[in-house]
Amino acid sequence: MKAFVTGFEPFGGERVNPSMEAVRRLPPRVGGLDIATGILPTVFGLAAARLEAALDEIAPDLVLCVGEAGGRAELSLERVAVNIEDARIADNDGNRPIDRPVVAGGPAAYFATLPLKPALAALTQQGLPAAVSQSAATFVCNSVFYSLMHRAAAQPACLRAGLLHVPYLPEQAAAHPGAPSMALCDIRRAVEIVLRVAAEDAG
Ligand code: PCA
């Protein structure tokens, strides 16, 4: 089985993105999965286009997008992708869509097709703070997540796919007094655990 795992470029004035750092450090195989990785631009539209192109090329069985959710204390296994782009800040190309659908005429939402509760159980059992999140917000991560699930819904073969939001790195939290953070090694470990559980669950 093949997995495609993505991180995002830094955005919002940050110099690093924990998702990019963690994804870049993944080994080539995790729990029997061959791992391909990609870093997506934090830009509405372009990120989803890059993801689509990579999916055409790689044809993975499993896709895990990883993104930064600064301010969250836990690893967030996202359950719902919503058909809205509504940006509080500009993306890396200066776009700030307001109340715009990701896919015009598409369904309001999709659910992730990853085994969220088994992944949650594995993460917490391994000593990592985690939760199932009911909203991935309405910025670029949600937009990519929605595009991914829209594509998964259209293809005949089952595609295990979802989004994991991760906290700031300690070096980022140092510039945001009071913000929670998680060490890079733990974030990377979490990504591997989610992949391993998803691979087992798929069969
Ligand atoms: N987090 C942003 C976009 C890129 C990233 O890492 C988000 O949550 O939408």
Coordinates of C-alpha atoms and ligand atoms in Angstrom, one line a residue:
M1 CA 0.0 0.0 0.0
K2 CA 1.1 3.5 -0.8
A3 CA 0.5 6.6 1.3
F4 CA 0.9 10.2 0.3
V5 CA 1.6 12.6 3.2
T6 CA 1.6 16.4 2.8
G7 CA 2.8 19.3 4.9
F8 CA 2.3 23.0 4.3
E9 CA 4.8 25.9 3.8
P10 CA 5.1 28.4 6.7
F11 CA 2.4 31.1 6.6
G12 CA 1.0 34.0 8.6
G13 CA 4.4 35.5 9.4
E14 CA 5.8 32.2 10.8
R15 CA 9.3 31.1 9.8
V16 CA 8.5 27.4 10.1
N17 CA 5.6 25.1 9.8
P18 CA 5.6 22.1 12.1
S19 CA 3.7 20.1 9.4
M20 CA 6.4 20.7 6.8
E21 CA 9.2 19.8 9.3
A22 CA 7.5 16.6 10.5
V23 CA 6.6 15.4 7.0
R24 CA 10.1 16.0 5.7
R25 CA 11.4 13.8 8.4
L26 CA 9.2 10.7 7.7
P27 CA 10.9 7.5 6.9
P28 CA 10.3 5.9 3.5
R29 CA 8.3 3.1 5.0
V30 CA 5.8 3.1 8.0
G31 CA 4.0 0.0 9.1
G32 CA 4.1 -1.6 5.7
L33 CA 3.2 1.6 3.8
D34 CA 5.4 3.1 1.2
I35 CA 5.5 6.8 2.0
A36 CA 5.6 9.6 -0.6
T37 CA 5.6 13.1 0.7
G38 CA 4.9 16.6 -0.7
I39 CA 4.9 20.1 0.7
L40 CA 2.0 22.2 -0.4
P41 CA 2.0 26.0 -0.8
T42 CA -0.3 27.8 1.7
V43 CA -2.3 29.3 -1.1
F44 CA -6.0 28.8 -1.8
G45 CA -6.6 26.8 -5.0
L46 CA -2.9 26.3 -5.8
A47 CA -2.4 23.9 -2.8
A48 CA -5.4 21.7 -4.0
A49 CA -4.1 21.8 -7.6
R50 CA -0.7 20.6 -6.5
L51 CA -2.3 17.8 -4.4
E52 CA -4.5 16.7 -7.3
A53 CA -1.5 16.5 -9.6
A54 CA 0.5 14.4 -7.1
L55 CA -2.5 12.1 -6.6
D56 CA -2.7 11.6 -10.3
E57 CA 0.9 10.7 -10.4
I58 CA 1.2 8.6 -7.2
A59 CA -2.3 7.0 -7.0
P60 CA -2.0 6.4 -3.3
D61 CA -4.3 4.2 -1.2
L62 CA -4.1 6.6 1.7
V63 CA -3.7 10.3 1.9
L64 CA -2.9 12.2 5.1
C65 CA -2.6 16.0 4.9
V66 CA -0.9 17.6 7.9
G67 CA -1.2 21.3 8.8
E68 CA -0.4 23.7 11.6
A69 CA -3.2 24.9 13.9
G70 CA -1.4 27.4 16.1
G71 CA -3.0 27.9 19.5
R72 CA -4.3 24.3 19.7
A73 CA -2.9 22.2 22.6
E74 CA -3.7 18.8 21.1
L75 CA -3.2 16.9 17.9
S76 CA -6.5 17.3 16.0
L77 CA -7.8 14.5 14.0
E78 CA -10.2 16.4 11.8
R79 CA -13.6 14.8 11.2
V80 CA -15.3 17.4 8.9
A81 CA -14.3 19.3 5.7
V82 CA -16.7 22.1 4.9
N83 CA -17.4 23.7 1.5
I84 CA -16.3 27.2 2.6
E85 CA -13.2 29.4 2.2
D86 CA -13.4 32.2 4.7
A87 CA -10.0 33.6 5.6
R88 CA -9.1 35.7 8.6
I89 CA -5.6 36.4 7.3
A90 CA -4.2 36.4 3.8
D91 CA -2.7 33.3 2.3
N92 CA 0.9 33.3 1.0
D93 CA -0.3 34.9 -2.3
G94 CA -2.3 37.7 -0.6
N95 CA -5.7 36.0 -1.3
R96 CA -8.3 36.4 1.4
P97 CA -11.5 34.8 0.2
I98 CA -14.7 35.5 2.2
D99 CA -17.7 33.2 2.2
R100 CA -16.6 31.5 -1.0
P101 CA -17.3 27.8 -1.7
V102 CA -14.3 25.4 -2.2
V103 CA -16.3 23.7 -5.0
A104 CA -19.2 25.6 -6.4
G105 CA -22.3 23.4 -6.1
G106 CA -20.5 20.8 -4.1
P107 CA -22.0 19.2 -0.9
A108 CA -21.8 21.2 2.3
A109 CA -19.4 18.9 3.9
Y110 CA -17.5 15.6 3.8
F111 CA -16.3 13.3 6.6
A112 CA -12.7 12.1 6.8
T113 CA -12.3 8.4 5.8
L114 CA -9.5 7.7 8.3
P115 CA -10.2 5.5 11.4
L116 CA -10.3 8.5 13.7
K117 CA -11.2 6.8 17.0
P118 CA -8.6 4.0 16.6
A119 CA -6.0 6.7 15.8
L120 CA -7.1 8.8 18.8
A121 CA -6.8 5.7 21.0
A122 CA -3.3 4.9 19.7
L123 CA -2.1 8.5 20.1
T124 CA -3.2 8.9 23.6
Q125 CA -2.0 5.4 24.5
Q126 CA 1.4 6.5 23.2
G127 CA 1.3 9.5 25.5
L128 CA 0.4 12.1 23.0
P129 CA -2.4 14.7 23.6
A130 CA -4.9 14.3 20.9
A131 CA -8.6 14.8 20.1
V132 CA -11.1 14.4 17.3
S133 CA -11.9 17.9 16.0
Q134 CA -15.2 18.8 14.5
S135 CA -13.9 21.8 12.6
A136 CA -10.7 22.3 10.5
A137 CA -11.7 26.0 10.3
T138 CA -12.1 27.7 6.9
F139 CA -8.6 28.5 5.8
V140 CA -6.3 26.7 3.3
C141 CA -6.1 23.4 5.2
N142 CA -9.9 23.0 5.2
S143 CA -9.9 23.9 1.5
V144 CA -7.4 21.2 0.7
F145 CA -9.1 18.7 2.9
Y146 CA -12.5 19.4 1.2
S147 CA -10.9 19.1 -2.3
L148 CA -9.3 15.8 -1.3
M149 CA -12.5 14.4 0.1
H150 CA -14.5 15.6 -3.0
R151 CA -12.0 13.7 -5.2
A152 CA -12.2 10.6 -2.9
A153 CA -16.0 10.7 -3.2
A154 CA -15.8 10.7 -7.0
Q155 CA -13.4 7.8 -7.4
P156 CA -14.7 4.2 -7.3
A157 CA -11.9 2.7 -5.2
C158 CA -11.9 3.6 -1.5
L159 CA -9.4 6.3 -0.6
R160 CA -8.5 6.6 3.0
A161 CA -8.0 10.3 3.5
G162 CA -8.0 13.0 6.1
L163 CA -6.3 15.9 7.8
L164 CA -4.3 16.1 11.0
H165 CA -3.9 19.5 12.5
V166 CA -0.8 19.9 14.8
P167 CA 0.2 22.5 17.4
Y168 CA 3.0 25.1 17.2
L169 CA 6.6 24.0 17.7
P170 CA 8.1 25.3 20.9
E171 CA 10.2 27.9 18.9
Q172 CA 7.0 29.3 17.5
A173 CA 5.2 29.4 20.9
A174 CA 8.1 31.3 22.3
A175 CA 7.0 34.2 20.2
H176 CA 3.3 33.7 21.2
P177 CA 3.2 34.0 25.0
G178 CA 0.8 31.5 26.5
A179 CA 0.4 29.5 23.3
P180 CA 0.7 25.7 23.7
S181 CA 3.3 23.8 21.6
M182 CA 4.6 20.3 20.9
A183 CA 8.1 19.0 20.2
L184 CA 8.9 18.1 16.6
C185 CA 9.8 14.6 17.5
D186 CA 6.4 14.1 19.0
I187 CA 4.6 15.6 16.0
R188 CA 6.5 13.3 13.7
R189 CA 5.7 10.3 15.9
A190 CA 2.0 11.3 15.8
V191 CA 2.0 11.3 12.0
E192 CA 3.6 7.9 12.0
I193 CA 1.1 6.5 14.5
V194 CA -1.9 7.8 12.4
L195 CA -0.4 6.3 9.3
R196 CA 0.2 2.9 11.0
V197 CA -3.3 2.8 12.4
A198 CA -4.9 3.7 9.0
A199 CA -2.8 1.0 7.3
E200 CA -3.9 -1.6 9.8
D201 CA -7.5 -0.6 9.6
A202 CA -7.5 -0.7 5.8
G203 CA -6.5 -4.3 5.9
Ligands
PCA1 N1 -2.3 25.5 8.5 C1 -3.3 26.4 7.8 C2 -2.9 26.4 6.4 C3 -1.5 25.8 6.3 C4 -1.3 25.2 7.6 O1 -0.3 24.6 8.0 C5 -4.7 26.0 8.1 O2 -5.0 25.4 9.2 O3 -5.6 26.2 7.3

